[in-house]
Amino acid sequence: MTQVKSVFTTREQTRETDEYFLGSGREIRYFWEEKAWESGQLKVPAKEAVNKIGHGLHDLVPEFESVSYDKRIARICKDIGLIKPLAVQSMYILKSAFFGGEVTPHQDGAFLFTEPQSVVGFWWPLDDCSTMNGCLWAVPGSHKTVPVSRKFRRKDPPGEGTEFLPVEPVKWDLANAVPLEISKGSLVIIHGALVHFSRENVSGKDRHAYSVHVVEGRPGVDYPSDNWLQRPPDFPFRELHI
Ligand code: FE2
């Protein structure tokens, strides 16, 4: 278990922007819950204090690779219009019983930005999901009405960390958000502009999940060099094939 105290949060004011995070696209790295540490000590056992593991599982662990590049996923990608789907990011999300933190409202397109927008998330719950253990919530139709207007990017010059542009947070309308109370083994497909979030796990049941994000890799779709997630030339994003 790594001793790097990098936490994961979508709450922009506190997001760690260290090299541990920025280099995780080509590695398997561990990110702590925000509240995991107190006075230099873990407050709960490490396996409960980890928020997520990422972001290169799909290319580095055979079991995750087989799921992520499954021909059925490739077929879905084609069916929803992706010409050259590239798997760019994977995460094992723990959201442990009584300890897993919230994920604040966001659009995945802000974190995996392409021009034009193309990111799609595939999200598998590995435990049954309820409002008690922190299921996903989503705002129906928001992918059609709320364009991605903000971007999480590496600062210029490189090495200065990350930032949101524009700086001002989006004021989300969550009045119509619905909980996705689904059973383990389901598959949720998340449009890059869908406004979604999850709350703390206040139950005694874990809410583990695995997710992969795919972007369009065809000519004419740009994956900007200031996206937080980058791969070195000798470890490029791979295409899903039917
Ligand atoms: Fe998300």
PDB file of C-alpha atoms and ligand atoms in Angstrom:
ATOM      1  CA  MET A   1       0.000   0.000   0.000  1.00  0.00           C
ATOM      2  CA  THR A   2       1.422   3.297  -1.028  1.00  0.00           C
ATOM      3  CA  GLN A   3       2.127   5.950   1.552  1.00  0.00           C
ATOM      4  CA  VAL A   4       1.485   8.820  -0.826  1.00  0.00           C
ATOM      5  CA  LYS A   5      -1.390  10.744   0.695  1.00  0.00           C
ATOM      6  CA  SER A   6      -3.209  11.626  -2.488  1.00  0.00           C
ATOM      7  CA  VAL A   7      -6.926  11.944  -2.048  1.00  0.00           C
ATOM      8  CA  PHE A   8      -9.664  11.917  -4.623  1.00  0.00           C
ATOM      9  CA  THR A   9     -12.421  14.472  -4.689  1.00  0.00           C
ATOM     10  CA  THR A  10     -14.453  16.276  -7.288  1.00  0.00           C
ATOM     11  CA  ARG A  11     -14.718  19.202  -4.865  1.00  0.00           C
ATOM     12  CA  GLU A  12     -12.456  21.456  -6.810  1.00  0.00           C
ATOM     13  CA  GLN A  13     -11.047  23.524  -3.978  1.00  0.00           C
ATOM     14  CA  THR A  14      -9.408  20.511  -2.379  1.00  0.00           C
ATOM     15  CA  ARG A  15      -8.477  18.259  -5.289  1.00  0.00           C
ATOM     16  CA  GLU A  16      -4.917  17.053  -4.994  1.00  0.00           C
ATOM     17  CA  THR A  17      -3.059  17.876  -8.145  1.00  0.00           C
ATOM     18  CA  ASP A  18       0.233  16.186  -7.444  1.00  0.00           C
ATOM     19  CA  GLU A  19       2.274  14.115  -9.824  1.00  0.00           C
ATOM     20  CA  TYR A  20       0.950  10.962  -8.224  1.00  0.00           C
ATOM     21  CA  PHE A  21      -2.478  11.820  -9.569  1.00  0.00           C
ATOM     22  CA  LEU A  22      -1.328  13.227 -12.902  1.00  0.00           C
ATOM     23  CA  GLY A  23       0.790  10.148 -13.630  1.00  0.00           C
ATOM     24  CA  SER A  24      -1.913   7.649 -12.721  1.00  0.00           C
ATOM     25  CA  GLY A  25      -3.250   7.241 -16.247  1.00  0.00           C
ATOM     26  CA  ARG A  26      -0.450   4.814 -17.010  1.00  0.00           C
ATOM     27  CA  GLU A  27      -0.292   3.179 -13.584  1.00  0.00           C
ATOM     28  CA  ILE A  28      -2.288   1.510 -10.849  1.00  0.00           C
ATOM     29  CA  ARG A  29      -2.477   4.014  -8.024  1.00  0.00           C
ATOM     30  CA  TYR A  30      -4.439   4.369  -4.847  1.00  0.00           C
ATOM     31  CA  PHE A  31      -6.361   7.440  -3.742  1.00  0.00           C
ATOM     32  CA  TRP A  32      -7.551   7.933  -0.218  1.00  0.00           C
ATOM     33  CA  GLU A  33     -10.875   9.133   1.026  1.00  0.00           C
ATOM     34  CA  GLU A  34     -10.688  12.797   2.041  1.00  0.00           C
ATOM     35  CA  LYS A  35     -11.221  11.886   5.677  1.00  0.00           C
ATOM     36  CA  ALA A  36      -8.890   8.853   5.681  1.00  0.00           C
ATOM     37  CA  TRP A  37      -6.036  10.455   7.636  1.00  0.00           C
ATOM     38  CA  GLU A  38      -5.903  12.158  10.981  1.00  0.00           C
ATOM     39  CA  SER A  39      -2.715  13.227  12.725  1.00  0.00           C
ATOM     40  CA  GLY A  40      -0.686  11.074  10.358  1.00  0.00           C
ATOM     41  CA  GLN A  41      -2.699   7.937  11.071  1.00  0.00           C
ATOM     42  CA  LEU A  42      -5.329   6.129   9.035  1.00  0.00           C
ATOM     43  CA  LYS A  43      -8.666   6.327  10.799  1.00  0.00           C
ATOM     44  CA  VAL A  44      -9.839   2.947   9.454  1.00  0.00           C
ATOM     45  CA  PRO A  45      -8.058  -0.066   7.874  1.00  0.00           C
ATOM     46  CA  ALA A  46      -6.454   0.823   4.575  1.00  0.00           C
ATOM     47  CA  LYS A  47      -8.815  -1.283   2.488  1.00  0.00           C
ATOM     48  CA  GLU A  48     -11.693   0.803   3.823  1.00  0.00           C
ATOM     49  CA  ALA A  49      -9.864   4.123   3.600  1.00  0.00           C
ATOM     50  CA  VAL A  50      -9.160   3.884  -0.139  1.00  0.00           C
ATOM     51  CA  ASN A  51     -11.555   5.873  -2.281  1.00  0.00           C
ATOM     52  CA  LYS A  52     -10.510   4.433  -5.623  1.00  0.00           C
ATOM     53  CA  ILE A  53      -7.755   2.686  -7.572  1.00  0.00           C
ATOM     54  CA  GLY A  54      -6.833   3.909 -11.036  1.00  0.00           C
ATOM     55  CA  HIS A  55      -6.452   4.816 -13.764  1.00  0.00           C
ATOM     56  CA  GLY A  56      -4.735   2.248 -15.981  1.00  0.00           C
ATOM     57  CA  LEU A  57      -6.339  -0.957 -14.725  1.00  0.00           C
ATOM     58  CA  HIS A  58      -7.814  -1.729 -18.134  1.00  0.00           C
ATOM     59  CA  ASP A  59      -4.370  -2.000 -19.713  1.00  0.00           C
ATOM     60  CA  LEU A  60      -2.390  -3.410 -16.810  1.00  0.00           C
ATOM     61  CA  VAL A  61      -4.544  -6.053 -15.113  1.00  0.00           C
ATOM     62  CA  PRO A  62      -5.750  -8.954 -17.281  1.00  0.00           C
ATOM     63  CA  GLU A  63      -9.050  -9.359 -15.424  1.00  0.00           C
ATOM     64  CA  PHE A  64      -9.957  -5.709 -15.906  1.00  0.00           C
ATOM     65  CA  GLU A  65      -8.629  -5.753 -19.454  1.00  0.00           C
ATOM     66  CA  SER A  66     -10.936  -8.596 -20.425  1.00  0.00           C
ATOM     67  CA  VAL A  67     -13.979  -6.733 -19.115  1.00  0.00           C
ATOM     68  CA  SER A  68     -12.983  -3.366 -20.523  1.00  0.00           C
ATOM     69  CA  TYR A  69     -12.226  -4.573 -24.031  1.00  0.00           C
ATOM     70  CA  ASP A  70     -15.065  -7.115 -24.174  1.00  0.00           C
ATOM     71  CA  LYS A  71     -16.562  -7.249 -27.637  1.00  0.00           C
ATOM     72  CA  ARG A  72     -19.988  -6.491 -26.164  1.00  0.00           C
ATOM     73  CA  ILE A  73     -18.680  -3.165 -24.894  1.00  0.00           C
ATOM     74  CA  ALA A  74     -17.102  -2.487 -28.272  1.00  0.00           C
ATOM     75  CA  ARG A  75     -20.462  -3.282 -29.877  1.00  0.00           C
ATOM     76  CA  ILE A  76     -22.240  -0.791 -27.638  1.00  0.00           C
ATOM     77  CA  CYS A  77     -19.644   1.828 -28.516  1.00  0.00           C
ATOM     78  CA  LYS A  78     -20.330   1.297 -32.197  1.00  0.00           C
ATOM     79  CA  ASP A  79     -24.076   1.256 -31.681  1.00  0.00           C
ATOM     80  CA  ILE A  80     -23.991   4.658 -29.964  1.00  0.00           C
ATOM     81  CA  GLY A  81     -21.953   6.127 -32.776  1.00  0.00           C
ATOM     82  CA  LEU A  82     -18.299   5.889 -31.817  1.00  0.00           C
ATOM     83  CA  ILE A  83     -16.151   5.142 -34.865  1.00  0.00           C
ATOM     84  CA  LYS A  84     -12.847   4.444 -33.117  1.00  0.00           C
ATOM     85  CA  PRO A  85     -13.535   3.960 -29.391  1.00  0.00           C
ATOM     86  CA  LEU A  86     -10.439   4.343 -27.240  1.00  0.00           C
ATOM     87  CA  ALA A  87     -10.354   3.206 -23.620  1.00  0.00           C
ATOM     88  CA  VAL A  88      -8.623   6.009 -21.747  1.00  0.00           C
ATOM     89  CA  GLN A  89      -9.374   5.562 -18.063  1.00  0.00           C
ATOM     90  CA  SER A  90     -10.444   2.894 -15.602  1.00  0.00           C
ATOM     91  CA  MET A  91     -11.221   2.964 -11.905  1.00  0.00           C
ATOM     92  CA  TYR A  92     -12.057   0.559  -9.141  1.00  0.00           C
ATOM     93  CA  ILE A  93     -14.239   2.603  -6.816  1.00  0.00           C
ATOM     94  CA  LEU A  94     -14.653   1.386  -3.257  1.00  0.00           C
ATOM     95  CA  LYS A  95     -17.104   3.671  -1.413  1.00  0.00           C
ATOM     96  CA  SER A  96     -16.689   1.530   1.681  1.00  0.00           C
ATOM     97  CA  ALA A  97     -19.364   0.878   4.273  1.00  0.00           C
ATOM     98  CA  PHE A  98     -19.787   3.765   6.719  1.00  0.00           C
ATOM     99  CA  PHE A  99     -16.760   5.552   5.208  1.00  0.00           C
ATOM    100  CA  GLY A 100     -17.065   6.087   1.454  1.00  0.00           C
ATOM    101  CA  GLY A 101     -17.357   9.787   0.646  1.00  0.00           C
ATOM    102  CA  GLU A 102     -19.584  11.681  -1.744  1.00  0.00           C
ATOM    103  CA  VAL A 103     -18.787  12.474  -5.351  1.00  0.00           C
ATOM    104  CA  THR A 104     -20.043  15.949  -6.056  1.00  0.00           C
ATOM    105  CA  PRO A 105     -22.169  16.709  -9.153  1.00  0.00           C
ATOM    106  CA  HIS A 106     -20.162  16.761 -12.350  1.00  0.00           C
ATOM    107  CA  GLN A 107     -20.061  15.909 -16.038  1.00  0.00           C
ATOM    108  CA  ASP A 108     -17.413  13.443 -17.177  1.00  0.00           C
ATOM    109  CA  GLY A 109     -16.802  15.584 -20.244  1.00  0.00           C
ATOM    110  CA  ALA A 110     -15.163  18.176 -18.021  1.00  0.00           C
ATOM    111  CA  PHE A 111     -12.488  15.675 -16.971  1.00  0.00           C
ATOM    112  CA  LEU A 112     -11.953  13.784 -20.215  1.00  0.00           C
ATOM    113  CA  PHE A 113     -12.386  16.607 -22.654  1.00  0.00           C
ATOM    114  CA  THR A 114     -12.430  16.075 -26.396  1.00  0.00           C
ATOM    115  CA  GLU A 115     -13.330  18.421 -29.203  1.00  0.00           C
ATOM    116  CA  PRO A 116     -16.057  17.668 -30.105  1.00  0.00           C
ATOM    117  CA  GLN A 117     -17.201  16.047 -26.878  1.00  0.00           C
ATOM    118  CA  SER A 118     -17.268  12.256 -27.016  1.00  0.00           C
ATOM    119  CA  VAL A 119     -16.537  10.637 -23.647  1.00  0.00           C
ATOM    120  CA  VAL A 120     -18.775   7.796 -22.542  1.00  0.00           C
ATOM    121  CA  GLY A 121     -18.570   6.065 -19.176  1.00  0.00           C
ATOM    122  CA  PHE A 122     -19.268   2.393 -18.541  1.00  0.00           C
ATOM    123  CA  TRP A 123     -20.014   1.779 -14.879  1.00  0.00           C
ATOM    124  CA  TRP A 124     -20.561  -1.622 -13.298  1.00  0.00           C
ATOM    125  CA  PRO A 125     -21.745  -1.886  -9.688  1.00  0.00           C
ATOM    126  CA  LEU A 126     -20.127  -4.825  -7.931  1.00  0.00           C
ATOM    127  CA  ASP A 127     -22.508  -4.505  -5.001  1.00  0.00           C
ATOM    128  CA  ASP A 128     -26.214  -3.815  -4.958  1.00  0.00           C
ATOM    129  CA  CYS A 129     -26.724  -0.036  -4.930  1.00  0.00           C
ATOM    130  CA  SER A 130     -29.220   1.869  -2.820  1.00  0.00           C
ATOM    131  CA  THR A 131     -29.587   5.387  -1.545  1.00  0.00           C
ATOM    132  CA  MET A 132     -28.174   4.119   1.743  1.00  0.00           C
ATOM    133  CA  ASN A 133     -24.850   2.895   0.368  1.00  0.00           C
ATOM    134  CA  GLY A 134     -24.285   5.767  -2.019  1.00  0.00           C
ATOM    135  CA  CYS A 135     -25.814   4.798  -5.357  1.00  0.00           C
ATOM    136  CA  LEU A 136     -25.343   6.946  -8.426  1.00  0.00           C
ATOM    137  CA  TRP A 137     -27.766   9.814  -8.912  1.00  0.00           C
ATOM    138  CA  ALA A 138     -28.399  11.446 -12.273  1.00  0.00           C
ATOM    139  CA  VAL A 139     -30.430  14.317 -13.670  1.00  0.00           C
ATOM    140  CA  PRO A 140     -32.575  12.847 -16.485  1.00  0.00           C
ATOM    141  CA  GLY A 141     -32.116  14.643 -19.778  1.00  0.00           C
ATOM    142  CA  SER A 142     -29.290  16.831 -18.531  1.00  0.00           C
ATOM    143  CA  HIS A 143     -27.000  15.490 -21.255  1.00  0.00           C
ATOM    144  CA  LYS A 144     -29.249  17.262 -23.742  1.00  0.00           C
ATOM    145  CA  THR A 145     -29.787  20.508 -21.870  1.00  0.00           C
ATOM    146  CA  VAL A 146     -26.546  21.169 -19.965  1.00  0.00           C
ATOM    147  CA  PRO A 147     -23.567  21.501 -22.311  1.00  0.00           C
ATOM    148  CA  VAL A 148     -20.132  20.849 -20.862  1.00  0.00           C
ATOM    149  CA  SER A 149     -18.995  24.390 -20.204  1.00  0.00           C
ATOM    150  CA  ARG A 150     -16.023  23.778 -17.973  1.00  0.00           C
ATOM    151  CA  LYS A 151     -12.792  21.904 -18.282  1.00  0.00           C
ATOM    152  CA  PHE A 152     -10.418  20.356 -15.766  1.00  0.00           C
ATOM    153  CA  ARG A 153      -6.967  20.775 -17.267  1.00  0.00           C
ATOM    154  CA  ARG A 154      -3.239  20.794 -16.648  1.00  0.00           C
ATOM    155  CA  LYS A 155      -2.058  24.319 -16.093  1.00  0.00           C
ATOM    156  CA  ASP A 156       0.174  26.031 -18.566  1.00  0.00           C
ATOM    157  CA  PRO A 157       3.143  25.785 -18.170  1.00  0.00           C
ATOM    158  CA  PRO A 158       3.175  22.066 -17.325  1.00  0.00           C
ATOM    159  CA  GLY A 159       4.187  21.141 -13.808  1.00  0.00           C
ATOM    160  CA  GLU A 160       2.034  23.768 -12.189  1.00  0.00           C
ATOM    161  CA  GLY A 161      -0.782  21.390 -11.320  1.00  0.00           C
ATOM    162  CA  THR A 162      -4.338  21.578 -12.558  1.00  0.00           C
ATOM    163  CA  GLU A 163      -7.244  23.953 -12.706  1.00  0.00           C
ATOM    164  CA  PHE A 164     -10.827  24.337 -13.808  1.00  0.00           C
ATOM    165  CA  LEU A 165     -11.565  26.764 -16.614  1.00  0.00           C
ATOM    166  CA  PRO A 166     -13.554  28.838 -16.217  1.00  0.00           C
ATOM    167  CA  VAL A 167     -12.842  29.082 -12.506  1.00  0.00           C
ATOM    168  CA  GLU A 168     -16.433  29.771 -11.434  1.00  0.00           C
ATOM    169  CA  PRO A 169     -18.272  26.603 -10.360  1.00  0.00           C
ATOM    170  CA  VAL A 170     -21.353  25.546 -12.261  1.00  0.00           C
ATOM    171  CA  LYS A 171     -24.615  25.959 -10.377  1.00  0.00           C
ATOM    172  CA  TRP A 172     -26.219  22.572 -10.926  1.00  0.00           C
ATOM    173  CA  ASP A 173     -29.991  22.166 -10.928  1.00  0.00           C
ATOM    174  CA  LEU A 174     -30.440  18.874  -9.081  1.00  0.00           C
ATOM    175  CA  ALA A 175     -34.145  19.213  -8.333  1.00  0.00           C
ATOM    176  CA  ASN A 176     -35.045  16.391 -10.699  1.00  0.00           C
ATOM    177  CA  ALA A 177     -32.150  14.073  -9.882  1.00  0.00           C
ATOM    178  CA  VAL A 178     -33.087  10.428  -9.502  1.00  0.00           C
ATOM    179  CA  PRO A 179     -31.266   7.628  -7.658  1.00  0.00           C
ATOM    180  CA  LEU A 180     -30.082   4.662  -9.690  1.00  0.00           C
ATOM    181  CA  GLU A 181     -30.869   1.872  -7.276  1.00  0.00           C
ATOM    182  CA  ILE A 182     -29.579  -1.066  -9.266  1.00  0.00           C
ATOM    183  CA  SER A 183     -28.286  -4.537  -8.568  1.00  0.00           C
ATOM    184  CA  LYS A 184     -24.709  -5.689  -8.815  1.00  0.00           C
ATOM    185  CA  GLY A 185     -23.680  -6.752 -12.272  1.00  0.00           C
ATOM    186  CA  SER A 186     -25.806  -4.082 -13.958  1.00  0.00           C
ATOM    187  CA  LEU A 187     -24.227  -1.728 -16.476  1.00  0.00           C
ATOM    188  CA  VAL A 188     -24.761   2.026 -16.477  1.00  0.00           C
ATOM    189  CA  ILE A 189     -23.737   3.912 -19.609  1.00  0.00           C
ATOM    190  CA  ILE A 190     -23.012   7.556 -18.841  1.00  0.00           C
ATOM    191  CA  HIS A 191     -23.119  10.261 -21.508  1.00  0.00           C
ATOM    192  CA  GLY A 192     -20.267  12.729 -21.124  1.00  0.00           C
ATOM    193  CA  ALA A 193     -22.637  15.613 -20.407  1.00  0.00           C
ATOM    194  CA  LEU A 194     -24.919  13.794 -17.961  1.00  0.00           C
ATOM    195  CA  VAL A 195     -24.978  15.549 -14.597  1.00  0.00           C
ATOM    196  CA  HIS A 196     -24.416  12.840 -11.979  1.00  0.00           C
ATOM    197  CA  PHE A 197     -23.141  12.377  -8.463  1.00  0.00           C
ATOM    198  CA  SER A 198     -23.257  10.048  -5.488  1.00  0.00           C
ATOM    199  CA  ARG A 199     -23.668  10.585  -1.800  1.00  0.00           C
ATOM    200  CA  GLU A 200     -21.778   9.235   1.177  1.00  0.00           C
ATOM    201  CA  ASN A 201     -22.135   5.602   2.081  1.00  0.00           C
ATOM    202  CA  VAL A 202     -23.978   5.729   5.403  1.00  0.00           C
ATOM    203  CA  SER A 203     -24.757   2.020   5.446  1.00  0.00           C
ATOM    204  CA  GLY A 204     -22.931  -1.072   6.591  1.00  0.00           C
ATOM    205  CA  LYS A 205     -22.695  -2.340   3.011  1.00  0.00           C
ATOM    206  CA  ASP A 206     -19.837  -1.565   0.665  1.00  0.00           C
ATOM    207  CA  ARG A 207     -20.626  -0.083  -2.730  1.00  0.00           C
ATOM    208  CA  HIS A 208     -17.792  -1.205  -4.949  1.00  0.00           C
ATOM    209  CA  ALA A 209     -17.891  -0.423  -8.654  1.00  0.00           C
ATOM    210  CA  TYR A 210     -15.669  -0.612 -11.721  1.00  0.00           C
ATOM    211  CA  SER A 211     -15.745   1.911 -14.529  1.00  0.00           C
ATOM    212  CA  VAL A 212     -14.092   2.540 -17.865  1.00  0.00           C
ATOM    213  CA  HIS A 213     -14.226   5.713 -19.905  1.00  0.00           C
ATOM    214  CA  VAL A 214     -14.036   5.682 -23.672  1.00  0.00           C
ATOM    215  CA  VAL A 215     -13.480   8.575 -26.080  1.00  0.00           C
ATOM    216  CA  GLU A 216     -13.719   8.912 -29.845  1.00  0.00           C
ATOM    217  CA  GLY A 217     -10.333   8.458 -31.504  1.00  0.00           C
ATOM    218  CA  ARG A 218     -11.225   9.052 -35.143  1.00  0.00           C
ATOM    219  CA  PRO A 219      -9.463  11.764 -37.127  1.00  0.00           C
ATOM    220  CA  GLY A 220     -11.031  15.133 -36.459  1.00  0.00           C
ATOM    221  CA  VAL A 221     -11.633  14.522 -32.748  1.00  0.00           C
ATOM    222  CA  ASP A 222      -8.965  16.163 -30.633  1.00  0.00           C
ATOM    223  CA  TYR A 223      -7.778  14.836 -27.287  1.00  0.00           C
ATOM    224  CA  PRO A 224      -6.086  17.990 -25.937  1.00  0.00           C
ATOM    225  CA  SER A 225      -2.582  17.892 -24.539  1.00  0.00           C
ATOM    226  CA  ASP A 226      -3.776  19.779 -21.471  1.00  0.00           C
ATOM    227  CA  ASN A 227      -6.219  17.051 -20.441  1.00  0.00           C
ATOM    228  CA  TRP A 228      -5.140  15.810 -17.020  1.00  0.00           C
ATOM    229  CA  LEU A 229      -4.885  12.221 -18.222  1.00  0.00           C
ATOM    230  CA  GLN A 230      -2.028  11.675 -20.631  1.00  0.00           C
ATOM    231  CA  ARG A 231      -0.193   8.604 -21.875  1.00  0.00           C
ATOM    232  CA  PRO A 232       3.441   8.434 -23.041  1.00  0.00           C
ATOM    233  CA  PRO A 233       3.997   7.620 -26.737  1.00  0.00           C
ATOM    234  CA  ASP A 234       5.036   4.048 -25.930  1.00  0.00           C
ATOM    235  CA  PHE A 235       1.835   3.365 -24.012  1.00  0.00           C
ATOM    236  CA  PRO A 236      -0.952   4.766 -26.170  1.00  0.00           C
ATOM    237  CA  PHE A 237      -4.686   4.455 -25.639  1.00  0.00           C
ATOM    238  CA  ARG A 238      -6.032   1.274 -27.227  1.00  0.00           C
ATOM    239  CA  GLU A 239      -9.074   0.806 -29.395  1.00  0.00           C
ATOM    240  CA  LEU A 240     -11.972  -1.471 -28.564  1.00  0.00           C
ATOM    241  CA  HIS A 241     -12.616  -3.895 -31.393  1.00  0.00           C
ATOM    242  CA  ILE A 242     -15.707  -5.905 -32.166  1.00  0.00           C
TER     243      ILE A 242
HETATM  244 FE   FE2 B   1     -18.471  10.692 -13.299  1.00  0.00          FE
END
